[in-house]
XYZ file of N, CA and C in Angstrom:
726
model
N -65.012 179.926 -9.325
C -66.196 179.118 -9.047
C -67.385 179.545 -9.895
N -67.556 180.857 -10.028
C -68.705 181.363 -10.784
C -68.644 180.887 -12.231
N -67.449 180.925 -12.816
C -67.289 180.477 -14.206
C -67.710 179.014 -14.336
N -67.312 178.188 -13.383
C -67.677 176.767 -13.427
C -69.176 176.580 -13.277
N -69.787 177.320 -12.364
C -71.238 177.212 -12.163
C -71.994 177.618 -13.420
N -71.511 178.645 -14.096
C -72.155 179.067 -15.347
C -71.983 178.005 -16.431
N -70.792 177.470 -16.515
C -70.521 176.467 -17.544
C -71.360 175.207 -17.325
N -71.549 174.841 -16.069
C -72.354 173.667 -15.738
C -73.849 173.959 -15.723
N -74.210 175.244 -15.616
C -75.623 175.605 -15.516
C -76.234 175.232 -14.184
N -75.391 175.132 -13.146
C -75.848 174.618 -11.856
C -76.865 175.527 -11.186
N -76.619 176.815 -11.181
C -77.525 177.736 -10.493
C -78.912 177.708 -11.110
N -78.966 177.733 -12.423
C -80.263 177.713 -13.103
C -80.977 176.382 -12.875
N -80.221 175.284 -12.863
C -80.815 173.965 -12.625
C -81.413 173.885 -11.234
N -80.690 174.388 -10.240
C -81.183 174.381 -8.862
C -82.440 175.230 -8.739
N -82.426 176.410 -9.348
C -83.586 177.297 -9.271
C -84.805 176.678 -9.946
N -84.619 176.064 -11.114
C -85.744 175.436 -11.817
C -86.301 174.258 -11.029
N -85.414 173.455 -10.453
C -85.863 172.298 -9.680
C -86.668 172.743 -8.468
N -86.254 173.827 -7.850
C -86.988 174.345 -6.697
C -88.362 174.837 -7.111
N -88.428 175.587 -8.197
C -89.707 176.139 -8.650
C -90.681 175.047 -9.066
N -90.147 173.935 -9.569
C -91.003 172.854 -10.051
C -91.413 171.878 -8.958
N -90.822 172.017 -7.776
C -91.121 171.079 -6.693
C -92.555 171.258 -6.208
N -93.245 170.162 -5.897
C -94.626 170.254 -5.392
C -94.681 171.093 -4.119
N -95.610 172.018 -4.081
C -95.788 172.840 -2.896
C -94.786 173.959 -2.750
N -94.005 174.225 -3.775
C -93.007 175.290 -3.697
C -93.690 176.641 -3.549
N -93.194 177.449 -2.624
C -93.753 178.772 -2.392
C -93.319 179.731 -3.489
N -94.224 180.588 -3.892
C -93.905 181.579 -4.921
C -92.832 182.538 -4.420
N -92.874 182.837 -3.109
C -91.942 183.801 -2.541
C -90.608 183.172 -2.130
N -90.588 181.860 -1.963
C -89.370 181.195 -1.498
C -88.358 181.051 -2.628
N -87.100 181.008 -2.249
C -86.032 180.818 -3.221
C -85.259 179.547 -2.886
N -84.476 179.105 -3.830
C -83.781 177.828 -3.700
C -82.489 177.953 -2.890
N -81.946 176.794 -2.537
C -80.644 176.687 -1.876
C -79.728 175.829 -2.739
N -78.511 176.297 -2.964
C -77.517 175.495 -3.675
C -76.506 174.974 -2.661
N -76.189 173.687 -2.756
C -75.219 173.065 -1.858
C -73.878 172.945 -2.579
N -72.853 173.534 -1.984
C -71.507 173.534 -2.562
C -70.566 172.792 -1.616
N -69.845 171.831 -2.148
C -68.887 171.054 -1.364
C -67.474 171.476 -1.731
N -66.667 171.817 -0.727
C -65.262 172.145 -0.938
C -64.413 171.038 -0.333
N -63.814 170.231 -1.189
C -62.980 169.115 -0.747
C -61.548 169.592 -0.522
N -60.917 169.073 0.526
C -59.551 169.484 0.816
C -59.466 170.952 1.173
N -60.507 171.468 1.807
C -60.564 172.895 2.134
C -59.452 173.273 3.113
N -59.034 174.531 3.032
C -58.042 175.052 3.973
C -58.372 176.514 4.244
N -57.403 177.282 4.706
C -57.662 178.664 5.096
C -58.149 179.528 3.937
N -57.870 179.119 2.688
C -58.303 179.923 1.549
C -59.822 180.029 1.473
N -60.522 179.025 1.966
C -61.990 179.057 1.970
C -62.539 179.739 3.219
N -61.654 180.184 4.093
C -62.070 180.894 5.291
C -61.979 180.034 6.535
N -61.653 180.680 7.650
C -61.558 179.977 8.930
C -62.652 180.412 9.898
N -63.578 181.203 9.395
C -64.756 181.591 10.169
C -65.855 181.949 9.175
N -67.109 181.972 9.615
C -68.216 182.195 8.675
C -68.111 183.494 7.884
N -67.700 184.581 8.520
C -67.605 185.860 7.802
C -66.545 185.795 6.708
N -65.419 185.157 7.015
C -64.360 185.037 6.016
C -64.812 184.173 4.846
N -65.532 183.106 5.135
C -66.041 182.254 4.060
C -67.075 183.000 3.226
N -67.890 183.823 3.887
C -68.874 184.626 3.154
C -68.181 185.563 2.175
N -67.042 186.122 2.586
C -66.286 186.997 1.677
C -65.669 186.194 0.540
N -65.158 185.009 0.852
C -64.545 184.175 -0.185
C -65.557 183.762 -1.247
N -66.823 183.687 -0.853
C -67.871 183.230 -1.767
C -68.760 184.371 -2.254
N -68.304 185.615 -2.137
C -69.161 186.737 -2.492
C -69.576 186.683 -3.960
N -68.669 186.299 -4.850
C -69.021 186.210 -6.268
C -70.081 185.164 -6.530
N -69.954 184.019 -5.875
C -70.948 182.951 -6.009
C -72.284 183.402 -5.448
N -72.259 184.099 -4.334
C -73.505 184.550 -3.698
C -74.250 185.542 -4.587
N -73.513 186.447 -5.205
C -74.155 187.425 -6.083
C -74.752 186.743 -7.310
N -73.995 185.810 -7.908
C -74.501 185.082 -9.078
C -75.705 184.224 -8.706
N -75.667 183.636 -7.520
C -76.777 182.793 -7.065
C -78.054 183.609 -6.908
N -77.935 184.782 -6.309
C -79.122 185.619 -6.104
C -79.743 186.025 -7.430
N -78.897 186.381 -8.383
C -79.408 186.775 -9.694
C -80.117 185.616 -10.391
N -79.711 184.383 -10.072
C -80.319 183.202 -10.699
C -81.567 182.723 -9.965
N -81.906 183.387 -8.852
C -83.092 182.988 -8.106
C -82.808 182.052 -6.950
N -81.566 182.024 -6.497
C -81.161 181.169 -5.378
C -80.951 182.042 -4.145
N -81.580 181.669 -3.040
C -81.544 182.503 -1.837
C -80.348 182.209 -0.942
N -79.942 180.944 -0.865
C -78.893 180.554 0.073
C -77.840 179.694 -0.605
N -76.586 180.019 -0.342
C -75.460 179.181 -0.762
C -74.995 178.423 0.475
N -75.190 177.123 0.465
C -74.825 176.277 1.603
C -73.503 175.592 1.293
N -72.480 175.905 2.065
C -71.121 175.433 1.792
C -70.671 174.462 2.881
N -70.147 173.330 2.469
C -69.511 172.390 3.392
C -68.028 172.358 3.073
N -67.208 172.821 4.018
C -65.758 172.784 3.874
C -65.238 171.577 4.642
N -64.634 170.646 3.943
C -64.178 169.420 4.595
C -62.804 169.033 4.074
N -61.982 168.517 4.963
C -60.647 168.075 4.582
C -59.781 167.913 5.810
N -58.681 167.216 5.690
C -57.805 167.003 6.846
C -57.118 168.272 7.328
N -57.068 169.312 6.483
C -56.388 170.552 6.860
C -57.346 171.686 7.191
N -58.605 171.378 7.411
C -59.571 172.412 7.778
C -59.219 172.976 9.158
N -59.090 174.284 9.234
C -58.823 174.971 10.494
C -59.890 176.033 10.709
N -60.290 176.228 11.945
C -61.269 177.268 12.260
C -60.733 178.138 13.386
N -61.234 179.363 13.443
C -60.818 180.301 14.478
C -61.398 179.915 15.831
N -60.828 180.489 16.873
C -61.380 180.299 18.214
C -62.825 180.779 18.233
N -63.684 180.003 18.853
C -65.091 180.366 18.928
C -65.927 179.796 17.809
N -65.287 179.202 16.818
C -65.999 178.552 15.716
C -65.905 177.044 15.917
N -67.037 176.386 15.956
C -67.074 174.948 16.206
C -67.132 174.158 14.905
N -66.482 173.022 14.900
C -66.609 172.088 13.787
C -67.966 171.402 13.844
N -68.442 170.955 12.688
C -69.692 170.175 12.597
C -70.921 170.955 13.049
N -70.851 172.267 12.930
C -71.981 173.137 13.270
C -72.233 174.060 12.084
N -73.481 174.189 11.673
C -73.824 175.065 10.548
C -74.003 176.497 11.038
N -73.366 177.435 10.351
C -73.465 178.854 10.681
C -74.133 179.591 9.527
N -75.021 180.503 9.864
C -75.705 181.310 8.857
C -75.157 182.727 8.859
N -74.852 183.230 7.678
C -74.432 184.617 7.499
C -75.490 185.278 6.637
N -76.207 186.209 7.203
C -77.375 186.781 6.523
C -77.124 188.135 5.886
N -75.881 188.580 5.826
C -75.622 189.862 5.163
C -75.635 189.632 3.662
N -76.748 189.890 3.039
C -76.887 189.623 1.611
C -76.433 190.806 0.756
N -75.749 191.752 1.361
C -75.354 192.934 0.614
C -73.982 192.736 -0.007
N -73.845 193.078 -1.276
C -72.538 193.021 -1.932
C -71.800 194.327 -1.670
N -70.497 194.317 -1.891
C -69.694 195.513 -1.651
C -70.097 196.661 -2.560
N -70.732 196.341 -3.682
C -71.101 197.378 -4.646
C -72.478 197.966 -4.371
N -73.172 197.449 -3.356
C -74.541 197.930 -3.138
C -74.830 198.158 -1.662
N -73.828 198.623 -0.914
C -74.011 198.808 0.517
C -75.037 199.881 0.839
N -75.296 200.782 -0.106
C -76.248 201.853 0.148
C -77.670 201.447 -0.185
N -77.847 200.251 -0.711
C -79.168 199.797 -1.134
C -79.814 198.934 -0.072
N -81.141 198.951 -0.018
C -81.880 198.087 0.894
C -82.291 196.791 0.220
N -81.946 196.634 -1.034
C -82.339 195.444 -1.786
C -81.205 194.423 -1.753
N -81.477 193.189 -1.306
C -80.428 192.171 -1.292
C -79.862 191.954 -2.690
N -78.551 191.863 -2.793
C -77.935 191.619 -4.094
C -77.075 190.366 -4.072
N -77.072 189.659 -2.965
C -76.318 188.420 -2.870
C -77.036 187.438 -1.977
N -76.904 186.164 -2.285
C -77.546 185.130 -1.482
C -76.920 185.065 -0.092
N -77.700 184.596 0.855
C -77.171 184.347 2.189
C -76.223 183.158 2.134
N -75.392 183.022 3.159
C -74.444 181.915 3.212
C -74.709 181.056 4.443
N -74.685 179.762 4.238
C -74.655 178.805 5.347
C -73.385 177.989 5.182
N -72.594 177.852 6.244
C -71.325 177.142 6.124
C -71.109 176.223 7.318
N -70.512 175.097 7.028
C -70.132 174.138 8.062
C -68.721 173.650 7.754
N -67.937 173.447 8.821
C -66.558 172.997 8.678
C -66.408 171.616 9.312
N -65.765 170.712 8.583
C -65.511 169.370 9.105
C -64.066 168.983 8.818
N -63.421 168.403 9.811
C -62.046 167.934 9.649
C -62.049 166.436 9.388
N -61.445 166.035 8.283
C -61.397 164.620 7.930
C -61.562 164.435 6.438
N -61.728 163.206 6.023
C -61.930 162.871 4.616
C -63.422 162.802 4.322
N -63.818 163.312 3.171
C -65.250 163.447 2.896
C -65.989 162.124 2.934
N -65.388 161.056 2.421
C -66.117 159.786 2.422
C -66.369 159.278 3.838
N -65.632 159.813 4.812
C -65.896 159.492 6.221
C -66.845 160.495 6.858
N -66.860 161.719 6.344
C -67.625 162.812 6.949
C -68.887 163.170 6.176
N -69.182 162.464 5.101
C -70.326 162.799 4.248
C -71.642 162.623 4.994
N -72.682 163.370 4.587
C -74.011 163.200 5.184
C -74.466 161.751 5.061
N -75.247 161.281 6.028
C -75.650 159.867 6.023
C -76.575 159.486 4.880
N -77.308 160.452 4.330
C -78.231 160.143 3.237
C -77.868 160.959 2.001
N -78.247 160.446 0.851
C -77.952 161.134 -0.404
C -78.883 162.311 -0.642
N -79.912 162.459 0.201
C -80.830 163.590 0.054
C -80.113 164.914 0.273
N -79.012 164.885 1.012
C -78.243 166.094 1.288
C -77.024 166.203 0.380
N -77.031 165.494 -0.718
C -75.889 165.511 -1.635
C -75.668 166.914 -2.192
N -74.413 167.308 -2.384
C -74.129 168.637 -2.943
C -74.546 168.735 -4.404
N -74.768 169.962 -4.838
C -75.095 170.215 -6.242
C -73.841 170.314 -7.095
N -72.747 170.700 -6.471
C -71.467 170.804 -7.171
C -70.361 170.670 -6.132
N -69.245 170.101 -6.545
C -68.102 169.936 -5.647
C -66.851 170.525 -6.283
N -66.014 171.131 -5.442
C -64.750 171.702 -5.895
C -63.605 171.117 -5.075
N -62.496 170.850 -5.741
C -61.253 170.481 -5.063
C -60.177 171.401 -5.629
N -59.849 172.440 -4.867
C -58.942 173.469 -5.372
C -57.484 173.054 -5.179
N -56.727 173.097 -6.281
C -55.294 172.788 -6.229
C -55.047 171.497 -5.457
N -55.796 170.464 -5.821
C -55.862 169.248 -5.009
C -54.616 168.373 -5.108
N -53.929 168.398 -6.232
C -52.758 167.543 -6.386
C -53.084 166.073 -6.255
N -54.199 165.668 -6.865
C -54.653 164.280 -6.750
C -53.559 163.303 -7.166
N -52.803 163.671 -8.187
C -51.768 162.788 -8.734
C -50.702 162.431 -7.701
N -50.473 163.303 -6.721
C -49.371 163.119 -5.783
C -49.688 162.263 -4.577
N -50.920 161.780 -4.485
C -51.329 160.981 -3.331
C -51.455 159.512 -3.707
N -51.431 158.677 -2.696
C -51.745 157.272 -2.920
C -53.182 157.186 -3.416
N -53.464 156.377 -4.428
C -54.831 156.287 -4.966
C -55.896 156.028 -3.911
N -55.530 155.323 -2.849
C -56.512 155.007 -1.810
C -56.936 156.236 -1.019
N -56.153 157.322 -1.096
C -56.504 158.535 -0.358
C -57.683 159.265 -0.998
N -57.640 159.414 -2.323
C -58.664 160.180 -3.027
C -59.783 159.331 -3.610
N -59.485 158.092 -3.984
C -60.469 157.271 -4.702
C -61.808 157.140 -3.982
N -61.847 156.855 -2.667
C -63.150 156.711 -2.002
C -63.980 157.991 -2.025
N -63.308 159.136 -1.894
C -64.031 160.409 -1.926
C -64.541 160.708 -3.328
N -63.701 160.497 -4.335
C -64.127 160.732 -5.716
C -65.313 159.845 -6.063
N -65.263 158.585 -5.662
C -66.369 157.666 -5.941
C -67.639 158.100 -5.213
N -67.488 158.518 -3.961
C -68.655 158.965 -3.197
C -69.321 160.164 -3.882
N -68.516 161.139 -4.265
C -69.056 162.372 -4.844
C -69.634 162.131 -6.240
N -68.831 161.571 -7.117
C -69.213 161.475 -8.530
C -70.212 160.351 -8.783
N -69.969 159.177 -8.221
C -70.804 158.008 -8.509
C -72.022 157.943 -7.597
N -71.798 157.964 -6.281
C -72.908 157.789 -5.337
C -73.822 159.013 -5.289
N -73.215 160.190 -5.190
C -74.011 161.414 -5.052
C -74.341 162.055 -6.394
N -73.726 161.579 -7.459
C -73.976 162.087 -8.809
C -73.745 163.602 -8.876
N -72.661 164.012 -8.256
C -72.318 165.428 -8.176
C -71.146 165.750 -9.100
N -71.263 166.759 -9.957
C -70.119 167.174 -10.781
C -68.961 167.616 -9.890
N -67.770 167.157 -10.210
C -66.580 167.486 -9.425
C -65.614 168.295 -10.282
N -65.323 169.517 -9.830
C -64.372 170.398 -10.504
C -63.060 170.362 -9.724
N -61.987 170.013 -10.405
C -60.669 169.917 -9.774
C -59.736 170.917 -10.444
N -59.069 171.743 -9.645
C -58.126 172.716 -10.197
C -56.694 172.310 -9.862
N -55.755 172.915 -10.589
C -54.338 172.558 -10.450
C -53.482 173.801 -10.664
N -52.215 173.713 -10.242
C -51.304 174.844 -10.371
C -50.807 175.047 -11.796
N -50.736 173.965 -12.582
C -50.278 174.049 -13.972
C -51.108 173.095 -14.822
N -51.021 173.277 -16.127
C -51.748 172.386 -17.024
C -51.192 170.965 -16.955
N -49.870 170.834 -16.866
C -49.283 169.495 -16.784
C -49.748 168.778 -15.523
N -49.833 169.515 -14.418
C -50.331 168.908 -13.184
C -51.791 168.494 -13.351
N -52.574 169.324 -14.034
C -53.981 168.989 -14.267
C -54.102 167.707 -15.081
N -53.230 167.551 -16.064
C -53.253 166.331 -16.866
C -52.887 165.120 -16.018
N -51.955 165.297 -15.087
C -51.603 164.206 -14.172
C -52.759 163.900 -13.227
N -53.443 164.954 -12.769
C -54.630 164.752 -11.932
C -55.694 163.969 -12.692
N -55.867 164.328 -13.966
C -56.866 163.634 -14.784
C -56.522 162.154 -14.922
N -55.253 161.863 -15.164
C -54.832 160.462 -15.265
C -55.140 159.711 -13.973
N -54.853 160.352 -12.842
C -55.084 159.711 -11.546
C -56.566 159.464 -11.308
N -57.406 160.432 -11.682
C -58.844 160.261 -11.471
C -59.437 159.230 -12.418
N -58.946 159.211 -13.647
C -59.430 158.187 -14.584
C -59.094 156.793 -14.056
N -57.933 156.672 -13.435
C -57.557 155.390 -12.847
C -58.481 155.040 -11.689
N -58.785 156.028 -10.847
C -59.668 155.794 -9.702
C -61.072 155.406 -10.139
N -61.500 155.934 -11.284
C -62.865 155.697 -11.762
C -62.919 154.671 -12.891
N -61.842 153.924 -13.072
C -61.746 153.021 -14.222
C -62.866 151.990 -14.274
N -63.345 151.532 -13.132
C -64.420 150.534 -13.150
C -65.775 151.152 -13.479
N -65.807 152.484 -13.572
C -67.063 153.177 -13.878
C -66.989 153.884 -15.230
N -66.151 153.383 -16.131
C -65.953 154.034 -17.433
C -67.258 154.288 -18.173
N -68.198 153.366 -18.037
C -69.456 153.502 -18.766
C -70.430 154.444 -18.077
N -70.072 154.927 -16.887
C -70.978 155.776 -16.115
C -70.522 157.227 -16.025
N -69.241 157.479 -16.264
C -68.728 158.834 -16.060
C -68.283 159.470 -17.371
N -68.185 160.781 -17.330
C -67.685 161.546 -18.473
C -66.925 162.753 -17.951
N -66.007 163.242 -18.745
C -65.344 164.498 -18.420
C -66.137 165.609 -19.094
N -66.796 166.419 -18.294
C -67.547 167.549 -18.840
C -66.586 168.459 -19.593
N -65.426 168.677 -19.007
C -64.301 169.224 -19.762
C -63.019 168.616 -19.201
N -62.126 168.279 -20.126
C -60.859 167.671 -19.743
C -59.889 168.752 -19.266
N -58.735 168.322 -18.791
C -57.746 169.258 -18.269
C -57.451 170.356 -19.286
N -57.593 171.600 -18.853
C -57.371 172.755 -19.722
C -57.066 173.961 -18.859
N -56.596 175.018 -19.472
C -56.328 176.245 -18.728
C -57.639 176.843 -18.236
N -57.573 177.416 -17.051
C -58.748 178.000 -16.416
C -58.793 179.499 -16.717
N -59.826 179.981 -17.389
C -59.893 181.408 -17.726
C -60.011 182.316 -16.507
N -60.373 181.755 -15.364
C -60.502 182.574 -14.154
C -59.418 182.238 -13.134
N -58.260 181.826 -13.626
C -57.140 181.491 -12.740
C -56.650 182.716 -11.994
N -55.922 182.490 -10.909
C -55.309 183.578 -10.163
C -54.228 184.237 -11.008
N -54.010 185.519 -10.787
C -52.957 186.239 -11.510
C -51.646 186.247 -10.730
N -51.673 185.806 -9.483
C -50.487 185.836 -8.635
C -49.716 184.523 -8.737
N -48.391 184.641 -8.858
C -47.533 183.458 -8.884
C -47.394 182.930 -7.466
N -47.547 181.628 -7.300
C -47.532 180.998 -5.982
C -46.097 180.758 -5.515
N -45.786 181.200 -4.295
C -44.511 180.899 -3.661
C -44.714 179.665 -2.797
N -44.148 178.544 -3.222
C -44.401 177.279 -2.548
C -43.710 177.168 -1.195
N -42.544 177.777 -1.063
C -41.832 177.631 0.192
C -41.037 176.339 0.265
N -40.949 175.611 -0.858
C -40.126 174.405 -0.922
C -39.663 174.223 -2.362
N -38.742 173.305 -2.562
C -38.179 173.050 -3.888
C -39.113 172.129 -4.662
N -39.757 172.662 -5.696
C -40.730 171.866 -6.444
C -40.078 170.699 -7.174
N -38.761 170.792 -7.421
C -38.078 169.698 -8.108
C -38.035 168.428 -7.272
N -38.340 168.559 -5.978
C -38.431 167.369 -5.134
C -39.655 166.544 -5.485
N -40.611 167.164 -6.190
C -41.884 166.499 -6.462
C -42.164 166.321 -7.954
N -41.655 167.244 -8.784
C -41.907 167.141 -10.218
C -40.629 167.429 -10.990
N -40.604 167.019 -12.227
C -39.466 167.270 -13.108
C -39.603 168.671 -13.693
N -38.789 169.599 -13.211
C -38.894 170.996 -13.641
C -38.592 171.169 -15.120
N -37.827 170.245 -15.706
C -37.537 170.347 -17.133
C -38.782 170.069 -17.967
N -39.700 169.265 -17.433
C -40.935 168.957 -18.145
C -42.012 170.004 -17.883
N -41.969 170.609 -16.716
C -42.993 171.596 -16.370
C -42.335 172.773 -15.667
N -41.994 173.785 -16.447
C -41.366 174.983 -15.897
C -42.367 176.122 -15.763
N -43.646 175.810 -15.869
C -44.689 176.830 -15.806
C -44.697 177.515 -14.444
N -45.071 178.788 -14.448
C -45.278 179.473 -13.179
C -46.477 178.847 -12.475
N -46.366 178.721 -11.168
C -47.446 178.118 -10.404
C -48.439 179.193 -9.981
N -49.681 179.024 -10.381
C -50.740 179.953 -10.012
C -51.925 179.171 -9.467
N -52.585 179.750 -8.477
C -53.766 179.105 -7.912
C -54.789 178.864 -9.020
N -55.325 177.664 -9.064
C -56.409 177.328 -9.997
C -56.044 177.637 -11.454
N -54.782 177.422 -11.797
C -54.304 177.756 -13.140
C -54.987 176.921 -14.223
N -55.207 175.648 -13.927
C -55.877 174.749 -14.871
C -56.989 174.018 -14.138
N -57.906 173.438 -14.911
C -59.027 172.764 -14.262
C -59.638 171.715 -15.168
N -60.566 170.967 -14.591
C -61.308 169.934 -15.306
C -62.559 169.619 -14.500
N -63.488 168.927 -15.131
C -64.726 168.569 -14.441
C -65.158 167.177 -14.872
N -65.459 166.330 -13.898
C -65.936 164.976 -14.159
C -67.311 164.808 -13.521
N -68.181 164.066 -14.195
C -69.546 163.862 -13.705
C -70.075 162.544 -14.250
N -71.219 162.117 -13.740
C -71.848 160.913 -14.276
C -72.538 161.261 -15.587
N -72.714 160.265 -16.423
C -73.412 160.457 -17.685
C -74.915 160.582 -17.444
N -75.581 161.296 -18.343
C -77.036 161.372 -18.286
C -77.546 162.390 -17.304
């Protein structure tokens, strides 16, 4: 995530916009809104776990002048632990990174997180004023779904909310298939969208090979794609022009 935020310049853009806002306090810091589409247990099932999952983003955000990382985890497979409610925002104020536990100086942004079960285009905030600054869909497998499943969410995020969408995949070939599927979903908006970067290998991919627990040949042609499956192995980013 941090690599994508740096490449997009999102943290610096959020910080500058906050500083330039009328009436902005000299002492106040900005908030970045991060949307996780198709979230699952990897993004955490409770606020503390999500805070750990986002520790790198929080540290980078603080260094850029951002005080709070506000995360919305949404998807049909969102699960939360007992005692954690859906549709409720939780604040985690431990701004200390693991490398600075002995210091009294905050080295990471605070975290605010909310979990919602469902599809984002059904669960999105009612107004665009709360639109995310960046959206991620990790290992989404967009290509493998009926176009009607992903198209409304992609349109809501990219077109309506004008939010850059980063989509990761297990292999480069899968990423290329995801790109084809998204281009099809956004075909009527060809003059409005651009690929900030097309499907390519992700320099910050996981080093662990993924054990799927099922026969991948049931879903893809192994002769065409024999690559090892790794979390976030490849990625791409689509956004509106201008």
